[in-house]
PDB file of C-alpha atoms and ligand atoms in Angstrom:
ATOM      1  CA  MET A   1       0.000   0.000   0.000  1.00  0.00           C
ATOM      2  CA  GLY A   2       1.265   3.431  -0.912  1.00  0.00           C
ATOM      3  CA  LEU A   3       4.436   1.808  -2.192  1.00  0.00           C
ATOM      4  CA  ARG A   4       7.264   4.146  -3.122  1.00  0.00           C
ATOM      5  CA  VAL A   5      10.641   3.456  -4.701  1.00  0.00           C
ATOM      6  CA  ALA A   6      13.273   6.101  -5.355  1.00  0.00           C
ATOM      7  CA  TYR A   7      16.722   6.116  -6.912  1.00  0.00           C
ATOM      8  CA  GLY A   8      18.423   9.016  -5.203  1.00  0.00           C
ATOM      9  CA  GLY A   9      16.123  11.948  -5.879  1.00  0.00           C
ATOM     10  CA  ILE A  10      14.273  10.202  -8.708  1.00  0.00           C
ATOM     11  CA  GLN A  11      10.929   8.735  -7.712  1.00  0.00           C
ATOM     12  CA  ALA A  12      10.364   5.619  -9.824  1.00  0.00           C
ATOM     13  CA  VAL A  13       7.252   4.413  -7.967  1.00  0.00           C
ATOM     14  CA  ARG A  14       5.032   7.131  -6.510  1.00  0.00           C
ATOM     15  CA  GLY A  15       2.819   5.578  -3.889  1.00  0.00           C
ATOM     16  CA  ILE A  16       0.954   2.763  -5.598  1.00  0.00           C
ATOM     17  CA  THR A  17      -1.640   0.489  -3.995  1.00  0.00           C
ATOM     18  CA  PHE A  18      -2.628  -2.838  -5.501  1.00  0.00           C
ATOM     19  CA  HIS A  19      -3.332  -6.413  -4.486  1.00  0.00           C
ATOM     20  CA  VAL A  20      -3.150  -9.952  -5.799  1.00  0.00           C
ATOM     21  CA  ALA A  21      -5.560 -12.496  -4.350  1.00  0.00           C
ATOM     22  CA  GLU A  22      -4.562 -16.082  -3.667  1.00  0.00           C
ATOM     23  CA  GLY A  23      -4.699 -18.140  -6.856  1.00  0.00           C
ATOM     24  CA  GLU A  24      -4.989 -15.101  -9.107  1.00  0.00           C
ATOM     25  CA  MET A  25      -2.807 -14.086 -12.041  1.00  0.00           C
ATOM     26  CA  VAL A  26      -2.516 -10.305 -12.148  1.00  0.00           C
ATOM     27  CA  ALA A  27      -0.593  -8.297 -14.732  1.00  0.00           C
ATOM     28  CA  LEU A  28       1.245  -5.036 -14.282  1.00  0.00           C
ATOM     29  CA  ILE A  29       1.580  -3.425 -17.693  1.00  0.00           C
ATOM     30  CA  GLY A  30       2.974  -0.120 -18.900  1.00  0.00           C
ATOM     31  CA  ALA A  31       5.632   1.453 -21.052  1.00  0.00           C
ATOM     32  CA  ASN A  32       9.367   1.224 -20.614  1.00  0.00           C
ATOM     33  CA  GLY A  33      10.411   3.056 -17.468  1.00  0.00           C
ATOM     34  CA  ALA A  34       6.913   3.178 -15.949  1.00  0.00           C
ATOM     35  CA  GLY A  35       8.177   1.622 -12.720  1.00  0.00           C
ATOM     36  CA  LYS A  36       7.089  -2.007 -13.119  1.00  0.00           C
ATOM     37  CA  THR A  37      10.484  -3.593 -12.468  1.00  0.00           C
ATOM     38  CA  SER A  38      11.105  -1.275  -9.533  1.00  0.00           C
ATOM     39  CA  THR A  39       7.797  -2.424  -8.042  1.00  0.00           C
ATOM     40  CA  LEU A  40       8.796  -6.090  -8.279  1.00  0.00           C
ATOM     41  CA  LYS A  41      12.228  -5.303  -6.846  1.00  0.00           C
ATOM     42  CA  ALA A  42      10.618  -3.570  -3.888  1.00  0.00           C
ATOM     43  CA  ILE A  43       8.258  -6.489  -3.217  1.00  0.00           C
ATOM     44  CA  SER A  44      11.136  -8.962  -3.425  1.00  0.00           C
ATOM     45  CA  ARG A  45      13.308  -6.731  -1.210  1.00  0.00           C
ATOM     46  CA  ILE A  46      16.064  -6.269  -3.794  1.00  0.00           C
ATOM     47  CA  LEU A  47      15.392  -2.570  -3.325  1.00  0.00           C
ATOM     48  CA  ASP A  48      14.429  -0.761  -0.152  1.00  0.00           C
ATOM     49  CA  THR A  49      11.117   1.003  -0.325  1.00  0.00           C
ATOM     50  CA  ALA A  50      11.038   4.761   0.099  1.00  0.00           C
ATOM     51  CA  GLY A  51       7.592   4.541   1.677  1.00  0.00           C
ATOM     52  CA  GLY A  52       4.493   2.425   1.961  1.00  0.00           C
ATOM     53  CA  THR A  53       3.980  -1.167   3.035  1.00  0.00           C
ATOM     54  CA  VAL A  54       3.974  -4.613   1.443  1.00  0.00           C
ATOM     55  CA  ARG A  55       1.790  -7.310   2.987  1.00  0.00           C
ATOM     56  CA  PHE A  56       1.921 -11.004   2.144  1.00  0.00           C
ATOM     57  CA  CYS A  57      -0.509 -13.545   3.627  1.00  0.00           C
ATOM     58  CA  ASP A  58      -1.666 -11.095   6.330  1.00  0.00           C
ATOM     59  CA  ARG A  59       1.861 -10.243   7.345  1.00  0.00           C
ATOM     60  CA  GLU A  60       3.886  -7.126   6.712  1.00  0.00           C
ATOM     61  CA  ILE A  61       7.087  -7.987   4.835  1.00  0.00           C
ATOM     62  CA  THR A  62       8.236  -4.495   3.930  1.00  0.00           C
ATOM     63  CA  ARG A  63      11.457  -4.732   5.946  1.00  0.00           C
ATOM     64  CA  LEU A  64      12.055  -8.469   5.878  1.00  0.00           C
ATOM     65  CA  ALA A  65      15.607  -9.574   5.017  1.00  0.00           C
ATOM     66  CA  PRO A  66      15.735 -10.517   1.315  1.00  0.00           C
ATOM     67  CA  HIS A  67      16.875 -14.104   1.975  1.00  0.00           C
ATOM     68  CA  ARG A  68      13.793 -14.659   4.155  1.00  0.00           C
ATOM     69  CA  LEU A  69      11.454 -14.000   1.274  1.00  0.00           C
ATOM     70  CA  VAL A  70      12.077 -17.328  -0.454  1.00  0.00           C
ATOM     71  CA  ARG A  71      11.278 -19.091   2.812  1.00  0.00           C
ATOM     72  CA  GLU A  72       8.132 -17.018   3.106  1.00  0.00           C
ATOM     73  CA  GLY A  73       7.133 -18.306  -0.342  1.00  0.00           C
ATOM     74  CA  ILE A  74       7.933 -15.479  -2.729  1.00  0.00           C
ATOM     75  CA  ALA A  75       9.994 -16.269  -5.835  1.00  0.00           C
ATOM     76  CA  LEU A  76      11.133 -13.723  -8.406  1.00  0.00           C
ATOM     77  CA  VAL A  77      12.015 -14.550 -11.998  1.00  0.00           C
ATOM     78  CA  PRO A  78      14.052 -11.431 -12.740  1.00  0.00           C
ATOM     79  CA  GLU A  79      14.261  -9.434 -15.921  1.00  0.00           C
ATOM     80  CA  GLY A  80      17.235 -10.867 -17.836  1.00  0.00           C
ATOM     81  CA  ARG A  81      16.649 -14.272 -16.179  1.00  0.00           C
ATOM     82  CA  GLY A  82      19.619 -14.274 -13.787  1.00  0.00           C
ATOM     83  CA  VAL A  83      20.603 -17.925 -14.242  1.00  0.00           C
ATOM     84  CA  PHE A  84      24.020 -19.032 -13.003  1.00  0.00           C
ATOM     85  CA  PRO A  85      25.888 -19.370 -16.319  1.00  0.00           C
ATOM     86  CA  ARG A  86      28.726 -21.562 -15.045  1.00  0.00           C
ATOM     87  CA  LEU A  87      26.433 -24.051 -13.352  1.00  0.00           C
ATOM     88  CA  SER A  88      24.584 -26.780 -15.203  1.00  0.00           C
ATOM     89  CA  VAL A  89      20.847 -26.728 -15.766  1.00  0.00           C
ATOM     90  CA  ALA A  90      20.413 -29.370 -13.045  1.00  0.00           C
ATOM     91  CA  GLU A  91      22.560 -27.372 -10.613  1.00  0.00           C
ATOM     92  CA  ASN A  92      20.588 -24.194 -11.305  1.00  0.00           C
ATOM     93  CA  LEU A  93      17.375 -26.051 -10.561  1.00  0.00           C
ATOM     94  CA  ALA A  94      18.855 -27.500  -7.374  1.00  0.00           C
ATOM     95  CA  MET A  95      19.758 -23.947  -6.280  1.00  0.00           C
ATOM     96  CA  GLY A  96      16.078 -23.071  -6.519  1.00  0.00           C
ATOM     97  CA  ALA A  97      15.316 -25.682  -3.883  1.00  0.00           C
ATOM     98  CA  PHE A  98      18.139 -24.718  -1.512  1.00  0.00           C
ATOM     99  CA  VAL A  99      15.798 -23.608   1.262  1.00  0.00           C
ATOM    100  CA  ARG A 100      14.004 -26.963   1.249  1.00  0.00           C
ATOM    101  CA  SER A 101      14.864 -30.272   2.859  1.00  0.00           C
ATOM    102  CA  ASP A 102      11.891 -32.401   1.745  1.00  0.00           C
ATOM    103  CA  THR A 103      13.940 -34.517  -0.679  1.00  0.00           C
ATOM    104  CA  ALA A 104      11.109 -36.641  -2.053  1.00  0.00           C
ATOM    105  CA  GLU A 105       8.984 -33.591  -2.759  1.00  0.00           C
ATOM    106  CA  ILE A 106      11.935 -31.810  -4.389  1.00  0.00           C
ATOM    107  CA  ASP A 107      12.315 -34.767  -6.771  1.00  0.00           C
ATOM    108  CA  ARG A 108       8.623 -34.581  -7.554  1.00  0.00           C
ATOM    109  CA  ASP A 109       8.840 -30.881  -8.306  1.00  0.00           C
ATOM    110  CA  LEU A 110      11.891 -31.490 -10.500  1.00  0.00           C
ATOM    111  CA  ASP A 111       9.892 -34.022 -12.502  1.00  0.00           C
ATOM    112  CA  GLN A 112       7.115 -31.470 -12.828  1.00  0.00           C
ATOM    113  CA  VAL A 113       9.529 -28.778 -14.078  1.00  0.00           C
ATOM    114  CA  PHE A 114      10.955 -31.263 -16.587  1.00  0.00           C
ATOM    115  CA  GLY A 115       7.376 -32.057 -17.602  1.00  0.00           C
ATOM    116  CA  TYR A 116       6.704 -28.369 -18.250  1.00  0.00           C
ATOM    117  CA  PHE A 117      10.023 -27.902 -20.046  1.00  0.00           C
ATOM    118  CA  PRO A 118      11.288 -31.175 -21.611  1.00  0.00           C
ATOM    119  CA  ARG A 119      14.112 -29.163 -23.175  1.00  0.00           C
ATOM    120  CA  LEU A 120      15.593 -28.628 -19.708  1.00  0.00           C
ATOM    121  CA  LYS A 121      15.618 -32.360 -19.075  1.00  0.00           C
ATOM    122  CA  GLU A 122      17.435 -33.001 -22.353  1.00  0.00           C
ATOM    123  CA  ARG A 123      20.000 -30.383 -21.397  1.00  0.00           C
ATOM    124  CA  ALA A 124      20.233 -31.090 -17.681  1.00  0.00           C
ATOM    125  CA  GLU A 125      24.020 -31.424 -17.713  1.00  0.00           C
ATOM    126  CA  GLN A 126      24.654 -28.460 -20.033  1.00  0.00           C
ATOM    127  CA  LEU A 127      26.068 -25.218 -18.614  1.00  0.00           C
ATOM    128  CA  ALA A 128      23.283 -22.663 -18.280  1.00  0.00           C
ATOM    129  CA  GLY A 129      25.400 -19.995 -19.968  1.00  0.00           C
ATOM    130  CA  THR A 130      25.375 -21.998 -23.207  1.00  0.00           C
ATOM    131  CA  LEU A 131      21.564 -22.156 -23.429  1.00  0.00           C
ATOM    132  CA  SER A 132      19.543 -19.982 -25.808  1.00  0.00           C
ATOM    133  CA  GLY A 133      17.671 -16.999 -24.358  1.00  0.00           C
ATOM    134  CA  GLY A 134      14.402 -18.908 -24.406  1.00  0.00           C
ATOM    135  CA  GLU A 135      15.914 -21.902 -22.667  1.00  0.00           C
ATOM    136  CA  GLN A 136      17.415 -19.610 -20.027  1.00  0.00           C
ATOM    137  CA  GLN A 137      13.970 -18.138 -19.459  1.00  0.00           C
ATOM    138  CA  MET A 138      12.593 -21.660 -19.026  1.00  0.00           C
ATOM    139  CA  LEU A 139      15.376 -22.371 -16.558  1.00  0.00           C
ATOM    140  CA  ALA A 140      14.734 -19.179 -14.600  1.00  0.00           C
ATOM    141  CA  ILE A 141      11.047 -20.077 -14.276  1.00  0.00           C
ATOM    142  CA  GLY A 142      11.918 -23.687 -13.422  1.00  0.00           C
ATOM    143  CA  ARG A 143      14.362 -22.560 -10.756  1.00  0.00           C
ATOM    144  CA  ALA A 144      11.728 -20.306  -9.181  1.00  0.00           C
ATOM    145  CA  LEU A 145       9.197 -23.166  -9.172  1.00  0.00           C
ATOM    146  CA  MET A 146      11.733 -25.386  -7.404  1.00  0.00           C
ATOM    147  CA  SER A 147      11.355 -23.227  -4.286  1.00  0.00           C
ATOM    148  CA  ARG A 148       7.644 -24.186  -4.366  1.00  0.00           C
ATOM    149  CA  PRO A 149       6.539 -20.573  -4.006  1.00  0.00           C
ATOM    150  CA  ARG A 150       3.163 -19.322  -2.910  1.00  0.00           C
ATOM    151  CA  LEU A 151       3.649 -16.178  -5.013  1.00  0.00           C
ATOM    152  CA  LEU A 152       5.525 -16.105  -8.306  1.00  0.00           C
ATOM    153  CA  LEU A 153       6.784 -12.740  -9.549  1.00  0.00           C
ATOM    154  CA  LEU A 154       7.588 -12.728 -13.272  1.00  0.00           C
ATOM    155  CA  ASP A 155       9.500  -9.801 -14.782  1.00  0.00           C
ATOM    156  CA  GLU A 156       9.129  -9.519 -18.564  1.00  0.00           C
ATOM    157  CA  PRO A 157       9.243 -13.230 -19.399  1.00  0.00           C
ATOM    158  CA  SER A 158       8.692 -12.502 -23.108  1.00  0.00           C
ATOM    159  CA  MET A 159      11.565 -10.053 -23.428  1.00  0.00           C
ATOM    160  CA  GLY A 160      13.910 -10.660 -26.363  1.00  0.00           C
ATOM    161  CA  LEU A 161      12.392 -14.003 -27.301  1.00  0.00           C
ATOM    162  CA  ALA A 162      11.145 -15.298 -30.648  1.00  0.00           C
ATOM    163  CA  PRO A 163       7.326 -15.567 -30.884  1.00  0.00           C
ATOM    164  CA  ILE A 164       7.371 -19.377 -30.827  1.00  0.00           C
ATOM    165  CA  MET A 165       9.398 -19.346 -27.604  1.00  0.00           C
ATOM    166  CA  VAL A 166       7.121 -16.715 -26.052  1.00  0.00           C
ATOM    167  CA  GLN A 167       4.175 -18.968 -26.864  1.00  0.00           C
ATOM    168  CA  LYS A 168       5.815 -21.980 -25.222  1.00  0.00           C
ATOM    169  CA  ILE A 169       6.738 -20.058 -22.108  1.00  0.00           C
ATOM    170  CA  PHE A 170       3.295 -18.544 -21.738  1.00  0.00           C
ATOM    171  CA  GLU A 171       1.677 -21.955 -22.169  1.00  0.00           C
ATOM    172  CA  VAL A 172       3.650 -23.070 -19.130  1.00  0.00           C
ATOM    173  CA  ILE A 173       2.852 -19.904 -17.176  1.00  0.00           C
ATOM    174  CA  GLN A 174      -0.838 -20.566 -17.805  1.00  0.00           C
ATOM    175  CA  ALA A 175      -0.448 -24.212 -16.815  1.00  0.00           C
ATOM    176  CA  VAL A 176       1.247 -23.149 -13.575  1.00  0.00           C
ATOM    177  CA  ALA A 177      -1.587 -20.680 -12.947  1.00  0.00           C
ATOM    178  CA  ARG A 178      -4.174 -23.405 -13.523  1.00  0.00           C
ATOM    179  CA  GLN A 179      -2.476 -25.419 -10.771  1.00  0.00           C
ATOM    180  CA  GLY A 180      -3.491 -22.603  -8.421  1.00  0.00           C
ATOM    181  CA  MET A 181      -0.278 -20.573  -8.287  1.00  0.00           C
ATOM    182  CA  THR A 182      -0.609 -16.889  -7.422  1.00  0.00           C
ATOM    183  CA  ILE A 183       1.219 -14.863 -10.078  1.00  0.00           C
ATOM    184  CA  LEU A 184       2.136 -11.208 -10.517  1.00  0.00           C
ATOM    185  CA  LEU A 185       3.234 -10.742 -14.122  1.00  0.00           C
ATOM    186  CA  VAL A 186       5.127  -7.667 -15.330  1.00  0.00           C
ATOM    187  CA  GLU A 187       4.981  -7.389 -19.102  1.00  0.00           C
ATOM    188  CA  GLN A 188       5.534  -4.806 -21.778  1.00  0.00           C
ATOM    189  CA  ASN A 189       3.628  -7.036 -24.186  1.00  0.00           C
ATOM    190  CA  ALA A 190       0.287  -5.755 -22.942  1.00  0.00           C
ATOM    191  CA  ARG A 191      -1.892  -7.830 -25.237  1.00  0.00           C
ATOM    192  CA  LEU A 192      -0.267 -11.066 -24.173  1.00  0.00           C
ATOM    193  CA  ALA A 193      -0.379 -10.106 -20.503  1.00  0.00           C
ATOM    194  CA  LEU A 194      -4.057  -9.170 -20.661  1.00  0.00           C
ATOM    195  CA  GLU A 195      -4.944 -12.333 -22.554  1.00  0.00           C
ATOM    196  CA  VAL A 196      -3.524 -14.626 -19.878  1.00  0.00           C
ATOM    197  CA  SER A 197      -4.328 -12.666 -16.698  1.00  0.00           C
ATOM    198  CA  GLN A 198      -7.534 -12.251 -14.750  1.00  0.00           C
ATOM    199  CA  ARG A 199      -6.941  -8.663 -13.671  1.00  0.00           C
ATOM    200  CA  ALA A 200      -4.398  -5.985 -14.499  1.00  0.00           C
ATOM    201  CA  TYR A 201      -3.006  -2.644 -13.427  1.00  0.00           C
ATOM    202  CA  VAL A 202      -1.618  -0.075 -15.846  1.00  0.00           C
ATOM    203  CA  MET A 203       1.409   1.903 -14.664  1.00  0.00           C
ATOM    204  CA  GLU A 204       2.498   5.257 -16.036  1.00  0.00           C
ATOM    205  CA  SER A 205       5.333   7.349 -14.652  1.00  0.00           C
ATOM    206  CA  GLY A 206       5.371   5.524 -11.333  1.00  0.00           C
ATOM    207  CA  GLU A 207       1.621   5.608 -10.773  1.00  0.00           C
ATOM    208  CA  ILE A 208      -1.262   3.229 -11.376  1.00  0.00           C
ATOM    209  CA  THR A 209      -3.556   4.952 -13.838  1.00  0.00           C
ATOM    210  CA  LEU A 210      -5.993   2.166 -14.693  1.00  0.00           C
ATOM    211  CA  ALA A 211      -7.074  -1.090 -13.068  1.00  0.00           C
ATOM    212  CA  GLY A 212      -9.652  -3.733 -13.809  1.00  0.00           C
ATOM    213  CA  GLU A 213     -10.555  -7.086 -15.261  1.00  0.00           C
ATOM    214  CA  ALA A 214      -8.063  -7.998 -17.973  1.00  0.00           C
ATOM    215  CA  SER A 215     -10.868  -8.651 -20.480  1.00  0.00           C
ATOM    216  CA  GLN A 216     -12.294  -5.176 -19.851  1.00  0.00           C
ATOM    217  CA  LEU A 217      -8.902  -3.502 -20.183  1.00  0.00           C
ATOM    218  CA  LEU A 218      -8.353  -5.318 -23.503  1.00  0.00           C
ATOM    219  CA  ASN A 219     -11.396  -3.457 -24.806  1.00  0.00           C
ATOM    220  CA  ASP A 220     -10.693  -0.131 -23.098  1.00  0.00           C
ATOM    221  CA  PRO A 221     -10.024   2.524 -25.754  1.00  0.00           C
ATOM    222  CA  ARG A 222      -7.275   4.123 -23.610  1.00  0.00           C
ATOM    223  CA  VAL A 223      -5.453   0.802 -23.336  1.00  0.00           C
ATOM    224  CA  ARG A 224      -6.025  -0.047 -26.979  1.00  0.00           C
ATOM    225  CA  GLU A 225      -4.581   3.252 -28.109  1.00  0.00           C
ATOM    226  CA  ALA A 226      -1.631   3.475 -25.726  1.00  0.00           C
ATOM    227  CA  TYR A 227      -0.585  -0.164 -25.338  1.00  0.00           C
ATOM    228  CA  LEU A 228      -2.154  -2.304 -28.049  1.00  0.00           C
ATOM    229  CA  GLY A 229      -1.094  -0.203 -31.043  1.00  0.00           C
ATOM    230  CA  GLU A 230      -4.639   0.682 -32.054  1.00  0.00           C
ATOM    231  CA  SER A 231      -6.309   4.028 -32.545  1.00  0.00           C
TER     232      SER A 231
HETATM  233  P1  ATP B 301      11.421  -1.576 -17.972  1.00  0.00           P
HETATM  234  O1  ATP B 301      10.401  -2.344 -18.707  1.00  0.00           O
HETATM  235  O2  ATP B 301      12.338  -0.801 -18.844  1.00  0.00           O
HETATM  236  O3  ATP B 301      12.136  -2.341 -16.919  1.00  0.00           O
HETATM  237  P2  ATP B 301       9.866  -0.493 -15.901  1.00  0.00           P
HETATM  238  O4  ATP B 301       8.449  -0.083 -16.049  1.00  0.00           O
HETATM  239  O5  ATP B 301      10.111  -1.801 -15.296  1.00  0.00           O
HETATM  240  O6  ATP B 301      10.583  -0.442 -17.274  1.00  0.00           O
HETATM  241  P3  ATP B 301      11.696   0.598 -14.013  1.00  0.00           P
HETATM  242  O7  ATP B 301      12.817  -0.232 -14.516  1.00  0.00           O
HETATM  243  O8  ATP B 301      11.075   0.244 -12.744  1.00  0.00           O
HETATM  244  O9  ATP B 301      10.563   0.668 -15.112  1.00  0.00           O
HETATM  245  O10 ATP B 301      12.181   2.108 -13.978  1.00  0.00           O
HETATM  246  C1  ATP B 301      11.388   3.166 -13.454  1.00  0.00           C
HETATM  247  C2  ATP B 301      12.173   4.459 -13.470  1.00  0.00           C
HETATM  248  O11 ATP B 301      13.286   4.350 -12.594  1.00  0.00           O
HETATM  249  C3  ATP B 301      12.744   4.836 -14.816  1.00  0.00           C
HETATM  250  O12 ATP B 301      12.610   6.221 -14.966  1.00  0.00           O
HETATM  251  C4  ATP B 301      14.174   4.438 -14.733  1.00  0.00           C
HETATM  252  O13 ATP B 301      14.960   5.267 -15.549  1.00  0.00           O
HETATM  253  C5  ATP B 301      14.500   4.634 -13.263  1.00  0.00           C
HETATM  254  N1  ATP B 301      15.514   3.692 -12.816  1.00  0.00           N
HETATM  255  C6  ATP B 301      15.443   2.341 -12.882  1.00  0.00           C
HETATM  256  N2  ATP B 301      16.545   1.767 -12.350  1.00  0.00           N
HETATM  257  C7  ATP B 301      17.347   2.788 -11.939  1.00  0.00           C
HETATM  258  C8  ATP B 301      18.623   2.858 -11.306  1.00  0.00           C
HETATM  259  N3  ATP B 301      19.290   1.766 -10.956  1.00  0.00           N
HETATM  260  N4  ATP B 301      19.127   4.094 -11.043  1.00  0.00           N
HETATM  261  C9  ATP B 301      18.434   5.214 -11.361  1.00  0.00           C
HETATM  262  N5  ATP B 301      17.226   5.208 -11.955  1.00  0.00           N
HETATM  263  C10 ATP B 301      16.684   4.023 -12.249  1.00  0.00           C
END
């Protein structure tokens, strides 16, 4: 609530209030520089907030130590993927589960990730740095799922990927959502984001300017003109 993020004197997020209900997929859309990434970084404690509060499952987490967040059940798939390039695919996935000790369940989740992304299974021993961009995105999502999060934060999963890869990745995101995962999706590809999400918020210059059901926003003339390339 009233979330603020600033870089020095520059206010990137200017007091925004939004929520994601359990089991919902919610999109945060907006142009380059609108403050979407900064919002995710503040929720995941990569950045300190300059004001406001973040609550997760009835608990305030605004000042929680970043390493605690994974234990609390929040996993971020960062912009640019952030895989460990010198570790293998299997090792990257194991890193995702480092806070867990339920070995049998970890194996089950690994099978599920390999089911979502068979390509990762084929390349399990390959160094992550040698994967294509799309495969790295798969790995970043797989690694986040390995922590068995209660909230998945996705930052621009479509960025820089060929349309066929974007389609594959979004099929998995939708499958994960159907399993009941709570997802906050940041996307510049507004059409795609609105097509897969239930609700969405539009950010402009650090503020939320529109909010609603994704299907309604898809038909909103302001959204169509500004974000869907229509007049
Ligand atoms: P993008 O899709 O490009 O990531 P965004 O909507 O996620 O855009 P942010 O990355 O959150 O936007 O950036 C919001 C504002 O904060 C922009 O004006 C940006 O220039 C500024 N900003 C982002 N990171 C920094 C930084 N490390 N130092 C200074 N200013 C920054």
